[in-house]
């Protein structure tokens, strides 16, 4: 069976499966006008799209990506597949190649991928060391304008906390966020001697400006990497009023139980949300030449959620030295997240991790299949979650504002004109 969707302003997704419920969804003028138990409502002559119990999902929200790094693999392959080589390889490529034209074209490619797969909001980190911030932030702002109404875009600056002390760094970042950003400040936290001083500088700037914070945290197996606790302590001590999202937190899973519990308790009390990046973590963490990995690289996401922490999963990198694969497809992230993080007992408990939770962390309206919401839906062929996750769902139909998209992901050869990217 293939889906045939009436391009009429008013239609019914009949007998759709939403989590464990079978419902009819009435779409009227781009919005969801009614949701009722399947077969109970009389929709008169309204065209029906018979779904026969197939799963319909709300649109996705991707809270952690790197649109500026995407798709450089061919000219900047990670020679060893590990984290240190990833940083060095990206650094060299950034210095050599990241002109506005180069960043803009790769960003556009990734956005087309994400849109075709059903994502309606994305937060990207932008490498913001010195001069690069002045190139990438205006490119991002132009993309945000171009994609308005299709994908809500947010950007967070990214640089190591050690760089923060270099003359002009924080001033440049502040100027770029103010001019082109998203009321959002971020950095990568490391166990440097001046960590507390760096955190206080970042928190103080965010407080002064009324900005939120987004950190890359403890992306390592080293149990002595404990910047997550320092961030939580700082947020609690300063009574920080904004939102804080932290990504990775891999070392949390490698710490002794008492340390982990104490940290999770602080994170929960500070109201910090956590995004796990399962595909990138499994690629980079516990990688040693000629040795089989023993760890999947991910944080203690179940324990965080059990403690009341807002938890979610996201894409992270796409075809760059931090992750060789990836396609800005949140259904792939969910599918792989189910396998890597055991997000499956029951499946429905984690459905919010790819939409509602990231939307809340980004201060956006959560995507829901509920009356009054935009009719942004992903129609699949799957009748249960094992059918959903067994296949890549390449035949999904993405509906935005009640209309099925024609768009397919772009062809890779659209990147061939960029320096070093043609095969
Ligand atoms: Zn990241």
XYZ file of N, CA, C and O and ligand atoms in Angstrom, residues 64-66 69 125 158 216 219 247-248 277 280 316-317 322, ligand 1:
61
model
N 20.541 19.204 19.060
C 22.014 19.291 19.117
C 22.597 18.814 17.790
O 22.617 17.611 17.502
N 23.040 19.760 16.980
C 23.645 19.434 15.682
C 24.860 20.330 15.444
O 25.126 21.255 16.232
N 25.562 20.064 14.361
C 26.709 20.900 13.951
C 26.601 21.152 12.455
O 27.306 20.534 11.650
N 29.815 21.952 10.482
C 30.839 20.917 10.257
C 30.422 19.878 9.219
O 31.268 19.152 8.691
N 25.276 24.029 16.912
C 26.431 24.688 17.518
C 27.280 25.215 16.372
O 27.333 24.597 15.309
N 30.352 27.753 19.978
C 31.108 26.613 20.507
C 32.603 26.912 20.485
O 33.160 27.233 19.442
N 28.793 21.599 25.782
C 29.314 20.259 25.469
C 30.084 19.806 26.705
O 31.040 20.466 27.118
N 32.785 14.790 27.269
C 32.673 13.835 26.147
C 33.915 12.945 26.149
O 34.780 13.037 25.278
N 25.105 18.561 26.657
C 25.193 17.428 25.740
C 26.320 16.485 26.120
O 27.310 16.895 26.731
N 26.174 15.236 25.747
C 27.168 14.164 25.911
C 27.195 13.601 27.332
O 26.593 12.593 27.602
N 23.810 11.928 22.603
C 24.088 11.859 21.166
C 24.576 10.448 20.845
O 25.778 10.203 20.667
N 27.001 9.427 17.613
C 28.338 10.015 17.661
C 29.141 9.419 18.829
O 30.323 9.109 18.692
N 23.663 15.279 16.500
C 25.075 15.637 16.566
C 25.660 15.737 15.152
O 25.069 16.355 14.293
N 26.765 15.090 14.890
C 27.514 15.356 13.655
C 27.041 14.517 12.476
O 26.461 13.449 12.653
N 33.855 13.887 13.478
C 33.283 13.403 14.739
C 32.313 12.238 14.529
O 32.007 11.507 15.465
Zn 28.058 18.280 19.561
